[in-house]
Coordinates of C-alpha atoms and ligand atoms in Angstrom, one line a residue:
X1 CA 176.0 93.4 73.3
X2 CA 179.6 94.2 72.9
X3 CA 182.2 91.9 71.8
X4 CA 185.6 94.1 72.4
X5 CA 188.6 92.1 71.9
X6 CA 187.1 88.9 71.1
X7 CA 188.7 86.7 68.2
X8 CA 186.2 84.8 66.2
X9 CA 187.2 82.7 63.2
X10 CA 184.3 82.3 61.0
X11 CA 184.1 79.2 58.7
X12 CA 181.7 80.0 55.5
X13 CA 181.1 76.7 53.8
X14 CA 179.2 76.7 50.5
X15 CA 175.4 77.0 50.9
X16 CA 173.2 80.1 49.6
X17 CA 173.3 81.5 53.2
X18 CA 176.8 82.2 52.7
X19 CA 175.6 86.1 51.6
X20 CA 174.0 86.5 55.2
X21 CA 178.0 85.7 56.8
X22 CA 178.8 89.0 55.3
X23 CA 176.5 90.9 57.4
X24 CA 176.9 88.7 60.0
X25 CA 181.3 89.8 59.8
X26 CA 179.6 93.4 59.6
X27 CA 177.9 93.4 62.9
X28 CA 180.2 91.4 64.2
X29 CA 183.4 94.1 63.9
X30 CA 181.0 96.7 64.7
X31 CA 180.4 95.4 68.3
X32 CA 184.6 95.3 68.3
X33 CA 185.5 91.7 67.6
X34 CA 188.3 90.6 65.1
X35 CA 186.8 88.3 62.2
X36 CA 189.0 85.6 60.9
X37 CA 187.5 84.5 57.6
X38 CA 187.9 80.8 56.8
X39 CA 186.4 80.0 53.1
X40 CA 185.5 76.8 52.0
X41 CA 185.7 75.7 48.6
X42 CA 182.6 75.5 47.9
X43 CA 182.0 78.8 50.1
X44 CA 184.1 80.9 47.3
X45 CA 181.4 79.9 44.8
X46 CA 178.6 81.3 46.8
X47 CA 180.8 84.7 48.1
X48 CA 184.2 86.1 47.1
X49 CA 187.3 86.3 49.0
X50 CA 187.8 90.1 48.3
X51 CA 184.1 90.7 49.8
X52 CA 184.8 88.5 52.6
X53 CA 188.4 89.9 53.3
X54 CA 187.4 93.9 52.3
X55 CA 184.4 93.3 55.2
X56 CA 186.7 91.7 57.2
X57 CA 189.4 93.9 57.4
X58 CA 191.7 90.6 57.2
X59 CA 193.0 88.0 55.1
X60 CA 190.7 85.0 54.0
X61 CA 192.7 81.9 54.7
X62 CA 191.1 79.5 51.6
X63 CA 193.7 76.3 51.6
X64 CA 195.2 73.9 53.5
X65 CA 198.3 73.4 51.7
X66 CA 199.0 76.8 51.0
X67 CA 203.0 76.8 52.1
X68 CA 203.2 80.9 52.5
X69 CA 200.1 80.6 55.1
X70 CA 201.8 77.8 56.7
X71 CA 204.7 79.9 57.1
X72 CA 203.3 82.8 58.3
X73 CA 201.1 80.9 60.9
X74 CA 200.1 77.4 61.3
X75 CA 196.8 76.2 60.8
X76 CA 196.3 74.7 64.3
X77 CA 197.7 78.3 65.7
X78 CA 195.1 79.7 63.4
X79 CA 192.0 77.9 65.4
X80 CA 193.8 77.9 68.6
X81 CA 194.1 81.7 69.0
X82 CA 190.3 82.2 68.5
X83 CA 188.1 82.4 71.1
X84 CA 185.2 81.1 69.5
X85 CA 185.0 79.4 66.4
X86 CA 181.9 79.8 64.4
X87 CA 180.6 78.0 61.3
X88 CA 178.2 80.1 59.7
X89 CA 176.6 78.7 57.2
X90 CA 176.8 74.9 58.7
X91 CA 176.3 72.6 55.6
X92 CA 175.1 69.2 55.8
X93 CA 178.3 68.2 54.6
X94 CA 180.5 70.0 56.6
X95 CA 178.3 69.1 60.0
X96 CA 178.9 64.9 58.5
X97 CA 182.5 66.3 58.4
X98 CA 182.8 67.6 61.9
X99 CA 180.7 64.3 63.1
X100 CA 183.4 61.8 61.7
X101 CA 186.1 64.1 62.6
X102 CA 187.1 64.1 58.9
X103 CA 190.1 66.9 58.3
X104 CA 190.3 66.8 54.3
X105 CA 190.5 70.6 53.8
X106 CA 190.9 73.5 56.1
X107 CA 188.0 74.0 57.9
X108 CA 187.5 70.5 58.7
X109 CA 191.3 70.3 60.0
X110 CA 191.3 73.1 62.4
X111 CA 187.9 72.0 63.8
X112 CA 190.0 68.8 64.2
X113 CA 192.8 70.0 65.6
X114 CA 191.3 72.8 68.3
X115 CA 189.6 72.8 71.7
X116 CA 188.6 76.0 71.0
X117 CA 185.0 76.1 71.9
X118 CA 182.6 75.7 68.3
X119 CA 179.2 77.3 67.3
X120 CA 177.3 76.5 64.5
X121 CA 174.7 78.5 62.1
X122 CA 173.2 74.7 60.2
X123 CA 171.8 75.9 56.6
X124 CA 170.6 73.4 54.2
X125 CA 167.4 72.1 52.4
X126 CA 165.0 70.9 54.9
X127 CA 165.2 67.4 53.6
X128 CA 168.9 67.2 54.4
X129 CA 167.8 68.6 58.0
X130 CA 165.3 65.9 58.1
X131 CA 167.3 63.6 57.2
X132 CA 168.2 60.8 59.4
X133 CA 172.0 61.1 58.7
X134 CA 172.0 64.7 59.2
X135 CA 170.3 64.3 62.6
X136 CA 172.4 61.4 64.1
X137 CA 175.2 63.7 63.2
X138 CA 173.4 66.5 65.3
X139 CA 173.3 64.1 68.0
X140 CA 176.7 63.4 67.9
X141 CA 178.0 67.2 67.4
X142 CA 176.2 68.0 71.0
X143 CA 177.2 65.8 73.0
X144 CA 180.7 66.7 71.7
X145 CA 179.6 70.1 73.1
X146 CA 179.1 71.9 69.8
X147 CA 176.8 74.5 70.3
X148 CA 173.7 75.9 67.4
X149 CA 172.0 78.3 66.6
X150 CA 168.4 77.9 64.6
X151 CA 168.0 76.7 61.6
X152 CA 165.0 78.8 61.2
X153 CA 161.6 77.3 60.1
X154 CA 160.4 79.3 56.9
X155 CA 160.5 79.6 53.0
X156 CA 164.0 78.5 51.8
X157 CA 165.6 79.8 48.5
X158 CA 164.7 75.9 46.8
X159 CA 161.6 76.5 47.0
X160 CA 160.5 74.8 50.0
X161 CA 159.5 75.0 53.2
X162 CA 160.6 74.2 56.9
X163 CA 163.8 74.1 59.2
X164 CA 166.6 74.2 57.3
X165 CA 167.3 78.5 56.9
X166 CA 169.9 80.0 58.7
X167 CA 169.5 82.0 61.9
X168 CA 169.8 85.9 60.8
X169 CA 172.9 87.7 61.2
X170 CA 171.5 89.1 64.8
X171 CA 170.3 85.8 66.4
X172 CA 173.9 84.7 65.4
X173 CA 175.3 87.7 67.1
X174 CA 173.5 86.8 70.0
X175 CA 174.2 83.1 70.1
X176 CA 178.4 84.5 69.8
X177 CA 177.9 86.8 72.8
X178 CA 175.8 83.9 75.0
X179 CA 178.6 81.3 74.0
X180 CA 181.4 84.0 75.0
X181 CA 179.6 85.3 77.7
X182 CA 181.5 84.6 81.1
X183 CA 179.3 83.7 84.0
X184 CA 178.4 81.0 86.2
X185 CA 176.3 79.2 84.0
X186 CA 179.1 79.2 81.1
X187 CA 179.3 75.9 79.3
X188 CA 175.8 74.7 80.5
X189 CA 173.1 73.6 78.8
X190 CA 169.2 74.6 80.1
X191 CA 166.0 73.6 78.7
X192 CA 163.2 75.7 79.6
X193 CA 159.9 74.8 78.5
X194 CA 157.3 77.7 78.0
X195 CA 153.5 79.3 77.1
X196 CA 150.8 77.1 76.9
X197 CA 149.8 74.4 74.5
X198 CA 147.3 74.3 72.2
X199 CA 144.9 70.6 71.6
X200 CA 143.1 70.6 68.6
X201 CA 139.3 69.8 68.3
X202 CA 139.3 70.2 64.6
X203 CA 141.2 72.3 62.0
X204 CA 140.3 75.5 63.4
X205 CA 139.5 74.5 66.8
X206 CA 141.4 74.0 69.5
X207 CA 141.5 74.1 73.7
X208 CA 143.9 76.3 75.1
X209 CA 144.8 78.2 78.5
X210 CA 145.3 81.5 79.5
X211 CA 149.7 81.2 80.1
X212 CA 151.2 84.3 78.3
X213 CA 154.4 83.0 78.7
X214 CA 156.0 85.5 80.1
X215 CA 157.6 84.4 83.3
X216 CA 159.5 81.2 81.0
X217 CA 160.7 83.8 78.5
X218 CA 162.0 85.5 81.8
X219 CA 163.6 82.7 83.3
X220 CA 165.2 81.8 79.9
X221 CA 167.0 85.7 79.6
X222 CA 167.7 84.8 82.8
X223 CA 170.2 81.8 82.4
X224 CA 171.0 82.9 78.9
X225 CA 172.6 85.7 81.0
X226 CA 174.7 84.2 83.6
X227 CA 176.3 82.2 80.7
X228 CA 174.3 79.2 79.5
X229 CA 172.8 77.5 76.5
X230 CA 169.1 77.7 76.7
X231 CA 167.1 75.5 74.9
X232 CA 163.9 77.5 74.6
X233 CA 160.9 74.8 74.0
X234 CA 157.3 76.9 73.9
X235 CA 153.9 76.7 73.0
X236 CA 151.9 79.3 71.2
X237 CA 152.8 82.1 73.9
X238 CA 152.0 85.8 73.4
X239 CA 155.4 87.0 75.1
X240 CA 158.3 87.3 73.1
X241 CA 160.8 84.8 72.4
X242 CA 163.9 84.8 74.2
X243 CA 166.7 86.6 72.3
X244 CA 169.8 84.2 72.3
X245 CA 167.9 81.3 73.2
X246 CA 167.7 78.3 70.6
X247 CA 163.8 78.3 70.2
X248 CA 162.0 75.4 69.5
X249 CA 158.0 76.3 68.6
X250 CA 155.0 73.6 69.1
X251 CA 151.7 73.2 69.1
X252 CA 150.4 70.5 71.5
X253 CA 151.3 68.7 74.6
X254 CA 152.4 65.6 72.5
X255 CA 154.9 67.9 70.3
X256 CA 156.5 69.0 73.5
X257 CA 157.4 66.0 74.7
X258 CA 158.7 65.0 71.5
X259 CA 160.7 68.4 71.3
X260 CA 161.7 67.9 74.8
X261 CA 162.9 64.5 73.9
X262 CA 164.5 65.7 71.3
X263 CA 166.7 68.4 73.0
X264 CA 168.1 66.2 76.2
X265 CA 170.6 65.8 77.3
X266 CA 170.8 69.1 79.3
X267 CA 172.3 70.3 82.6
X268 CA 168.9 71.3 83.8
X269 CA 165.6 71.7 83.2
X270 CA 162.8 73.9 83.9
X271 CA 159.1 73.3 83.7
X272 CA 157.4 76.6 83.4
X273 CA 155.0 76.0 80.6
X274 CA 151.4 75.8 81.3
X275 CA 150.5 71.8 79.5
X276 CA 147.3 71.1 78.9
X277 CA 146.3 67.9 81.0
X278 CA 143.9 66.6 78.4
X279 CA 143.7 66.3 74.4
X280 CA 140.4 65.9 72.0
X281 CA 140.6 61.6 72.1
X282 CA 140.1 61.7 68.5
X283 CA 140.4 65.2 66.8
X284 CA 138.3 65.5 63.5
X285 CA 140.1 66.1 60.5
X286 CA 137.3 68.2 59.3
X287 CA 135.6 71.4 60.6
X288 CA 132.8 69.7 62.9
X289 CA 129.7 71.1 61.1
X290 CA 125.9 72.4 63.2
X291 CA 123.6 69.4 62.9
X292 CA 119.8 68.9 63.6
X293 CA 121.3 65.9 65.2
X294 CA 122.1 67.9 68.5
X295 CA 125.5 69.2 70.3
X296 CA 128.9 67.5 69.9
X297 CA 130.2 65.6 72.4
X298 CA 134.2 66.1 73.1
X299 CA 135.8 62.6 74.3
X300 CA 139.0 63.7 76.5
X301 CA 142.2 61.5 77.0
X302 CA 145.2 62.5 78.8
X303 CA 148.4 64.0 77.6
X304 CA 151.6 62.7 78.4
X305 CA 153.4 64.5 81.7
X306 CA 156.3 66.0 80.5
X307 CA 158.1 67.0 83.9
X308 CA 157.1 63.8 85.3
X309 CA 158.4 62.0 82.2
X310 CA 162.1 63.7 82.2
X311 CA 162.1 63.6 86.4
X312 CA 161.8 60.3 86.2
X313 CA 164.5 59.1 83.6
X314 CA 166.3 55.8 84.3
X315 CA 168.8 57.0 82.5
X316 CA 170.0 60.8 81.0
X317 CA 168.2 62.5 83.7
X318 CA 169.1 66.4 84.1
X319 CA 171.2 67.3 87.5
X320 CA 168.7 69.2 88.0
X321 CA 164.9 69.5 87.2
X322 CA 162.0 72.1 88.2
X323 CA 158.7 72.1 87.9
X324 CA 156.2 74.8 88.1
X325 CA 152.4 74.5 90.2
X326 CA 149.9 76.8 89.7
X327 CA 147.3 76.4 92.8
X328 CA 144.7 78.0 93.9
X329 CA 144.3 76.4 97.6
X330 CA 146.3 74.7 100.2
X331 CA 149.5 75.9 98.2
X332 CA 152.5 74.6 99.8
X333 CA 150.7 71.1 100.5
X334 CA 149.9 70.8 97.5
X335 CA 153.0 71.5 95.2
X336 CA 154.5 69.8 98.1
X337 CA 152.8 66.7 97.2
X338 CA 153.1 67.4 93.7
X339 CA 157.5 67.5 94.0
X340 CA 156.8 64.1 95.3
X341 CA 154.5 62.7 93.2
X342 CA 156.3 64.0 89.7
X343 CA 159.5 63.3 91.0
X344 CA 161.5 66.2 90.3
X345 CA 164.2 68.4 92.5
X346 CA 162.3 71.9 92.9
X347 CA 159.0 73.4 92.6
X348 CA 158.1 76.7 92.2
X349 CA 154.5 77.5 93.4
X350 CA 152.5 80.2 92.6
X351 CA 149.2 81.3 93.4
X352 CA 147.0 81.8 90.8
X353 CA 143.8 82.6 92.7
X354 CA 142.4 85.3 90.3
X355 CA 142.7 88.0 93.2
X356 CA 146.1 87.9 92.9
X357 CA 146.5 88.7 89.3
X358 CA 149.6 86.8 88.6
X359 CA 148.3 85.1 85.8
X360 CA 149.0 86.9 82.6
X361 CA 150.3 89.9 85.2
X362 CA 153.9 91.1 85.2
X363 CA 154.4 90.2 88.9
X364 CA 154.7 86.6 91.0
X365 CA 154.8 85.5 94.5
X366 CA 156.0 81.9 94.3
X367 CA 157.6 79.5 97.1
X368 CA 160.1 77.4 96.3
X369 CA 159.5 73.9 97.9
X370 CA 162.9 71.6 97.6
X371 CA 163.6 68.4 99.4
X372 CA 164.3 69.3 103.0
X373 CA 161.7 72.5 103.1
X374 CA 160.5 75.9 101.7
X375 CA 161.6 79.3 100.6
X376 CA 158.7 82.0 100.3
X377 CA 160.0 85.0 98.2
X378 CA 158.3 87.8 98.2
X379 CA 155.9 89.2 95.4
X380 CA 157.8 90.7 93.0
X381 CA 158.3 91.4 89.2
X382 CA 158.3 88.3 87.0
X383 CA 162.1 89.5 85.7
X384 CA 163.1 89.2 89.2
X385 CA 161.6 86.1 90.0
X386 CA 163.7 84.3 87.0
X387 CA 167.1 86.4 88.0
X388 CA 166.6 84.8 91.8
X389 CA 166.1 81.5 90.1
X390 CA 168.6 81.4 87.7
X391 CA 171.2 82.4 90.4
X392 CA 170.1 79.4 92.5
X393 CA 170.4 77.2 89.3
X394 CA 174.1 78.5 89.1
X395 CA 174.8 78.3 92.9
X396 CA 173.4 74.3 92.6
X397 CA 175.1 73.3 89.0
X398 CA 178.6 75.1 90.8
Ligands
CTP1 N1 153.6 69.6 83.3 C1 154.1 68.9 82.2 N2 153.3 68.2 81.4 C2 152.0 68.0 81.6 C3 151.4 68.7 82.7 C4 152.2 69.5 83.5 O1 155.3 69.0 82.0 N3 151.3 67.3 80.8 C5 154.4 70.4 84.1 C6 154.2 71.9 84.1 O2 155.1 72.5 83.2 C7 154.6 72.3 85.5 C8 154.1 71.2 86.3 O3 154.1 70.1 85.5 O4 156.0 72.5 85.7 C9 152.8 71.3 87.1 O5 151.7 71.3 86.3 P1 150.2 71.1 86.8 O6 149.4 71.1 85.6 O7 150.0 72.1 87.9 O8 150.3 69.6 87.4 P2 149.2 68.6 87.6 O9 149.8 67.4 88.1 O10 148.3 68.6 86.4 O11 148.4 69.2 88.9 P3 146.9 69.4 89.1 O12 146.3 68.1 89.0 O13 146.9 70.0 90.5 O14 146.4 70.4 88.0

């Protein structure tokens, strides 16, 4: 992941995460791109400008009405000459900022005044993520085409716990070198759902399915490669999560949807995770105990389809959306049937009879049924499979 010759200009606004931007400027020179600092206020009383400028190897610019800087270089040149801009941490404050299109101190001017593309590390108390205010101005910073990376679920330095932490120092790198990257699928967005879900029967029960997840981690590498934004939405999968991908964990069908929901709207989608059909009707909220009484009996009631759901949008729909079908028999007639009845662009059909070993192997032999016919590839290593299909992706977006 090298970065020669890229300009970044890093904004560090003031949250406790501040100390990770200094690692982040190391990494970041040591792949060969020129950092700009740009410190907040409130940044300087989290880091110092001599830290920030010493790791640097540059100047920290710190005011907006600071007449020498002026001088030597305005502050729209200053944003305009970077390639990427990169807010790292992103406070709530700064993020209502950017949302309003506020431009009361530096930062917030030359994020104003740039069309530099913009990339932002959010850090805050999970509360403030929660929060309604903070999420309508999420809302509003995508479709403006900000891109983000993380926050991070885990144990935050208040105390609590949840999303809110900043991405580390290398899931920002990567984020910077996907956002820079220059392929076909630059400047798109791509949702990829992944693994299998899990439906609870109790606490510590639940149904699940045998998806490892592999070939959705694939496809996202895939299209994080030739340029795009991937959305990475997965279920408790054994394969490893997508470097570079924004990665969005759930449990159950229902938390999908809601996730799915929650990341739209996108350029294109893709199905690949394996949803359970059904849920426990009425999970207990208590470990079902042994009784004299006899065996339990599970009620069943079905999940929400998620492809279906998004294929079928009035309004918001993807250009493009994919689904996956896992058959066993009559293959082509029935994912053929299956395009039809979910309503979405492409399938991708595999079969899953065990002979063939595909499922939770590292290989796939899938046709790809579209509108006016069929493609059969032949069998082939999972990695490939999600190369051939992200380059179709980028040969249909254009
Ligand atoms: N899918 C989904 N939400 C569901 C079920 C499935 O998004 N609740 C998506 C999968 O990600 C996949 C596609 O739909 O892309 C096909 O799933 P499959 O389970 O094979 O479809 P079904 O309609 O359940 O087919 P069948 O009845 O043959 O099992």
């Amino acid at each position: 992941m090298m970065l020669t010759d890229k300009r970044i200009l890093l904004i560090i606004a003031g949250g406790i995460a501040a100390f990770k931007s200094l690692d982040l400027i190391r990494r970041l020179r040591e792949r060969g791109a020129t950092v700009t600092p740009v410190l907040t206020r409130a940044g300087a009383e989290f880091v110092t400008p001599l830290s920030v400028s010493a790791l640097a190897g540059e100047k920290v610019f710190q005011d907006l009405f600071d007449l020498t800087d002026e001088a030597e270089m305005g502050h729209i040149e200053l944003s305009r000459s970077a390639d990427l801009i990169v807010v790292a941490p992103g406070t709530a404050d700064l993020l209502a900022k950017m949302a309003q299109g506020h431009a009361n101190d530096l930062a917030s001017t030359l994020l104003l005044a740039t069309d530099t593309p913009v990339l932002v590390a959010p850090a805050m108390n999970v509360r403030m993520w929660e929060h309604p205010a903070t999420q309508r101005n999420l809302e509003t910073l995508r479709k403006d085409g900000v891109l983000f990376v993380g926050p991070n679920e885990g144990d935050m330095a208040c105390g609590e716990y949840g999303p809110g932490r900043m991405s580390e120092p290398m899931e920002i790198v990567a984020a910077i070198s996907s956002a820079l990257a220059e392929g076909p699928l630059s400047g798109r967005r791509i949702l990829v759902t992944s693994g299998p879900t899990h439906e609870p029967i109790d606490p510590v029960r639940y149904i699940a399915n045998r998806s490892s997840g592999a070939q959705g981690t694939a496809i996202a590498r895939a299209l994080n490669a030739l340029g795009a934004e991937v959305v990475f939405v997965t279920g408790p999968a054994d394969a490893a999560r997508p470097e570079g991908a924004h990665v969005v964990e759930v449990q159950t069908a229902a938390e999908m949807l809601g996730a799915v929901q929650a990341v739209l709207p996108v350029d294109a989608a893709v199905f690949s995770a394996a949803v359970a059909d059904w849920r426990v009707a009425s999970a207990s909220g208590s470990k079902i105990k042994k009784t004299k009484d006899g065996l339990p009996t599970l009620e069943f009631a079905e999940n929400p389809d998620i492809l279906a759901t998004v294929s079928q949008m009035a309004q918001g729909r993807p250009e493009l959306v994919v689904g996956f079908a896992a058959e066993t028999d009559d293959v082509i007639e029935n994912a053929t049937s299956k395009r039809l009845r979910k309503g979405c662009d492409w399938i991708l059909a595999n079969d899953v009879s065990p002979e063939t070993g595909i499922m939770g192997g590292a290989e796939n032999a899938v046709t790809l049924i579209f509108e006016d016919g069929s493609e059969t590839w032949p069998r082939m290593g999972k990695d490939e499979v999600a190369q051939q299909l992200a380059a179709r992706i980028a040969e249909t977006l254009g």
